[in-house]
């Protein structure tokens, strides 16, 4: 079995379909390895979890504040961008003298703003390009960071219609950061603990630091609101710990490179039932992405790659 895996790896490599890259992947700090998307959907891996949410005030240079909402406060030290929807309607409200910006559709979720006066309206694209002050000073010198950008995935179903972006801790965040040429920042180690890059919380398990991070933002007058939130959250099927999303170096099969061939081959298959061809399986192929095939496990088949001291890669 191991020999067949190594043979298949080399055949894919010879066809130019294998590469080493960095991606944000589901990660189990219990097993200390990346997980496939399939593994995050096994059995009852998604289950109710209560987390603290935070609505944060991001300060603009002119004194106004943009609100941002997150269910993962532990990712806030790695915040590098804010994302808005270009066509979404936003408002600026005067809340006891404090000027706050959020999506108009989100106002109904914040009774604290019932008495606030709407003093300006704008579309999301008018906010693009604004600079804002970093929440923390850990990565304040990151080039190209701490500005407002547009993203298609922003909506007003939850939160404030403004999304906090940490490119090292979310798949959408990662690709948006790549588009905006912002470096990846991921100050979390293999055990799911903050590294020394985040000095105030170094050594703390990220989930255990949530409350402390929210409290510290409150002390610095950057917290607008916090609340408990029950949601379905993925857990590691082997160790039962909650999964985090983390940028990691990994080996990938370049599936998009052969997607047209896969779609063509699918049309030649006599499927039963017939609707699978252009239904569940066909749709899956249409949306096929790079396949992360590497794991860090004691019981896995080894990847047959050696690297010389000068960086040359040898595949056997």
XYZ file of C-alpha atoms in Angstrom:
316
model
C 0.000 0.000 0.000
C 2.758 2.441 0.920
C 4.622 1.666 -2.299
C 1.458 2.306 -4.338
C 0.988 5.703 -2.665
C 4.598 6.645 -3.382
C 4.232 5.464 -7.006
C 1.062 7.520 -7.469
C 2.730 10.596 -5.946
C 5.657 10.350 -8.354
C 3.380 9.835 -11.364
C 1.423 12.964 -10.437
C 4.695 14.823 -9.900
C 5.993 13.801 -13.332
C 2.796 15.188 -14.863
C 3.383 18.533 -13.165
C 0.400 18.137 -10.847
C 2.192 18.177 -7.478
C 3.421 21.279 -5.707
C 4.300 22.460 -2.235
C 2.434 25.551 -1.130
C 0.881 27.413 1.745
C -2.840 27.376 2.391
C -5.232 27.915 5.245
C -6.468 24.446 6.173
C -8.662 22.911 8.894
C -6.267 21.977 11.678
C -6.613 19.753 14.737
C -4.325 20.809 17.570
C -5.333 17.585 19.327
C -3.905 15.392 16.559
C -1.443 18.160 15.548
C -2.210 17.739 11.874
C -4.191 19.287 9.066
C -7.546 17.716 8.217
C -9.248 17.336 4.866
C -12.590 19.035 4.273
C -14.079 15.531 4.203
C -12.807 14.841 7.719
C -14.526 17.970 9.023
C -17.859 16.533 7.892
C -17.590 13.048 9.354
C -20.439 11.813 11.558
C -21.282 14.441 14.172
C -18.167 16.572 13.748
C -20.362 19.683 13.535
C -21.978 20.228 16.902
C -23.299 23.055 19.025
C -20.633 25.186 20.652
C -21.055 28.364 22.670
C -18.537 31.073 21.876
C -18.220 34.730 22.699
C -18.822 37.105 19.798
C -17.395 40.576 19.586
C -18.456 43.683 17.715
C -15.317 45.767 17.449
C -14.714 49.453 16.730
C -11.989 49.995 14.143
C -10.780 53.591 14.331
C -10.472 55.647 11.153
C -7.989 58.543 11.058
C -10.830 61.110 10.891
C -12.335 59.923 14.195
C -15.124 57.800 12.769
C -15.264 54.102 13.595
C -16.149 51.115 11.422
C -17.780 48.234 13.252
C -16.689 44.654 12.633
C -18.188 41.423 13.993
C -16.531 38.065 14.675
C -17.321 34.725 16.335
C -13.575 34.040 16.710
C -12.043 36.851 18.798
C -8.790 34.871 19.014
C -8.153 35.770 15.350
C -8.318 39.526 16.033
C -4.592 39.887 16.911
C -3.917 38.682 13.339
C -6.386 41.114 11.731
C -4.927 42.780 8.627
C -7.927 43.951 6.558
C -11.616 44.847 6.730
C -13.952 43.704 3.953
C -17.179 45.339 2.751
C -19.660 44.468 0.031
C -19.389 46.927 -2.862
C -23.153 47.154 -3.416
C -24.255 46.933 0.219
C -25.879 50.000 1.763
C -23.975 51.368 4.750
C -24.846 54.115 7.202
C -22.957 56.408 9.516
C -24.819 56.910 12.779
C -24.279 59.381 15.579
C -24.408 57.365 18.802
C -24.051 59.835 21.672
C -21.409 61.715 19.726
C -19.575 58.625 18.490
C -19.681 58.206 14.707
C -20.148 54.540 13.769
C -20.314 52.913 10.310
C -22.160 49.646 9.658
C -24.525 48.083 7.120
C -27.990 49.637 7.181
C -29.578 46.173 7.268
C -27.642 45.406 10.488
C -29.151 48.244 12.503
C -32.093 46.091 13.574
C -29.710 43.675 15.314
C -28.354 46.401 17.558
C -30.998 47.826 19.905
C -28.169 49.872 21.420
C -28.422 52.026 18.289
C -32.223 52.498 18.330
C -31.819 56.139 19.352
C -28.805 56.796 17.132
C -29.267 59.285 14.308
C -28.355 58.323 10.751
C -26.180 61.179 9.542
C -24.857 59.734 6.270
C -25.420 56.912 3.808
C -22.962 55.337 1.410
C -22.390 52.267 -0.757
C -19.677 49.814 0.178
C -17.445 50.801 -2.730
C -17.218 54.297 -1.235
C -15.531 52.836 1.846
C -12.900 50.907 -0.100
C -9.425 52.310 0.442
C -10.010 53.725 3.924
C -7.114 53.140 6.311
C -7.778 52.196 9.934
C -5.725 51.861 13.098
C -4.518 48.336 14.028
C -6.353 46.824 16.999
C -3.026 45.617 18.410
C 0.556 46.633 17.691
C 1.897 43.102 17.012
C 1.847 43.373 13.204
C 1.417 47.108 12.734
C 4.299 47.287 10.207
C 2.792 44.685 7.848
C 2.981 46.175 4.321
C -0.341 46.865 2.624
C -2.393 46.053 5.724
C -5.050 47.853 7.783
C -7.268 49.111 4.994
C -10.790 48.487 3.736
C -11.249 46.272 0.668
C -14.224 44.846 -1.229
C -15.147 41.143 -1.193
C -17.994 39.209 -2.834
C -18.543 36.985 0.215
C -19.605 39.857 2.485
C -23.325 39.880 3.278
C -25.702 41.248 5.901
C -27.186 37.972 7.173
C -25.220 38.212 10.435
C -23.055 40.761 12.150
C -22.604 44.285 10.836
C -21.896 43.758 7.132
C -18.186 44.470 7.658
C -15.921 41.430 7.951
C -12.657 41.324 9.896
C -10.013 39.609 7.769
C -7.124 37.538 9.145
C -5.418 36.000 6.065
C -3.690 33.362 8.205
C -6.899 32.046 9.744
C -9.636 31.741 7.151
C -9.865 30.365 3.630
C -11.737 33.359 2.197
C -9.435 35.604 4.218
C -6.370 33.900 2.749
C -7.403 34.362 -0.872
C -8.489 37.941 -0.249
C -5.114 38.646 1.345
C -3.375 37.110 -1.682
C -5.427 39.307 -4.005
C -4.518 42.382 -1.985
C -0.857 41.292 -1.690
C -0.920 41.269 2.097
C 1.487 38.835 3.831
C 0.061 35.878 5.724
C 0.252 36.194 9.501
C -0.491 33.127 11.642
C 0.884 33.448 15.208
C -0.346 30.012 16.372
C 1.826 26.935 16.956
C 1.175 23.227 16.378
C -0.497 22.906 19.792
C -3.023 25.629 18.999
C -1.301 28.143 21.278
C -0.262 31.703 20.554
C 3.411 32.165 19.714
C 5.693 34.846 21.110
C 4.652 37.091 18.196
C 1.519 37.787 20.233
C 3.329 38.501 23.474
C 0.314 39.272 25.698
C -1.245 35.861 25.050
C 1.834 33.759 24.252
C 1.415 30.126 25.301
C -2.356 30.401 25.694
C -4.638 28.000 23.840
C -6.424 30.239 21.355
C -9.955 29.412 22.522
C -8.957 30.016 26.137
C -7.762 33.496 25.189
C -11.089 34.611 23.688
C -12.477 36.214 26.847
C -9.190 37.900 27.702
C -8.858 39.390 24.222
C -12.410 40.743 24.376
C -11.773 42.188 27.852
C -8.561 43.877 26.682
C -10.352 45.445 23.712
C -13.003 46.709 26.108
C -10.308 48.330 28.262
C -8.875 50.077 25.200
C -12.380 51.334 24.238
C -12.419 49.299 21.018
C -15.239 46.935 22.005
C -18.768 47.961 21.061
C -20.565 44.813 22.203
C -19.937 41.195 23.175
C -22.406 38.360 23.544
C -22.578 34.582 23.817
C -23.416 32.791 20.588
C -24.380 29.145 20.037
C -23.467 27.802 16.611
C -22.544 24.604 14.782
C -18.781 24.253 14.865
C -16.510 21.501 13.429
C -14.570 19.237 15.799
C -11.725 16.790 15.185
C -13.191 13.332 14.635
C -10.206 11.661 16.334
C -9.479 13.877 19.335
C -12.769 15.778 19.719
C -11.070 19.194 20.010
C -12.597 22.138 18.100
C -10.901 22.722 14.768
C -9.023 25.906 13.997
C -8.131 27.297 10.585
C -4.447 27.958 10.154
C -2.001 28.775 7.359
C 0.396 25.881 6.841
C 2.902 24.587 4.330
C 1.493 21.496 2.622
C 1.612 19.351 -0.525
C -1.152 19.751 -3.092
C -2.472 18.092 -6.237
C -3.272 20.795 -8.793
C -6.785 19.536 -9.553
C -7.916 22.725 -11.390
C -5.183 22.032 -13.955
C -6.986 18.850 -15.055
C -10.560 19.872 -14.272
C -11.594 20.112 -17.929
C -10.359 16.532 -18.490
C -12.276 15.357 -15.403
C -15.483 17.022 -16.574
C -15.082 15.508 -20.045
C -14.487 12.031 -18.610
C -17.533 12.372 -16.372
C -19.745 12.798 -19.448
C -18.535 9.432 -20.768
C -19.613 7.556 -17.642
C -22.944 5.728 -17.548
C -24.146 6.848 -14.134
C -26.863 5.140 -12.142
C -28.916 6.980 -11.159
C -28.392 9.212 -14.197
C -28.895 12.487 -12.326
C -25.608 11.972 -10.445
C -23.625 12.780 -13.620
C -24.597 16.451 -13.749
C -25.933 16.542 -10.208
C -23.999 15.839 -7.025
C -20.855 14.470 -8.679
C -20.853 16.835 -11.641
C -21.312 19.873 -9.407
C -18.511 18.618 -7.165
C -16.171 18.385 -10.161
C -17.141 21.860 -11.350
C -16.090 23.273 -8.002
C -12.995 21.085 -7.571
C -10.071 22.873 -5.935
C -6.463 22.092 -5.103
C -6.310 18.856 -3.117
C -4.254 19.012 0.066
C -2.849 15.479 0.267
C -0.258 15.844 3.027
C -0.804 15.186 6.731
C 1.495 15.137 9.737
C 0.711 11.721 11.162
C 2.776 8.878 12.519
C 0.692 6.253 10.711
C 0.540 7.891 7.282
C 2.277 6.789 4.097
C 5.492 8.833 3.655
C 5.752 11.348 0.822
C 8.829 10.383 -1.259
C 10.447 13.829 -1.341
C 13.945 14.723 -0.205
C 15.452 18.194 -0.217
C 19.162 18.920 -0.464
C 20.856 21.597 1.636
C 20.790 23.972 -1.342
C 17.038 23.502 -1.804
C 17.004 20.996 -4.677
C 13.987 18.681 -4.484
C 14.383 14.983 -5.261
C 11.327 12.788 -5.818
C 11.990 9.029 -5.798
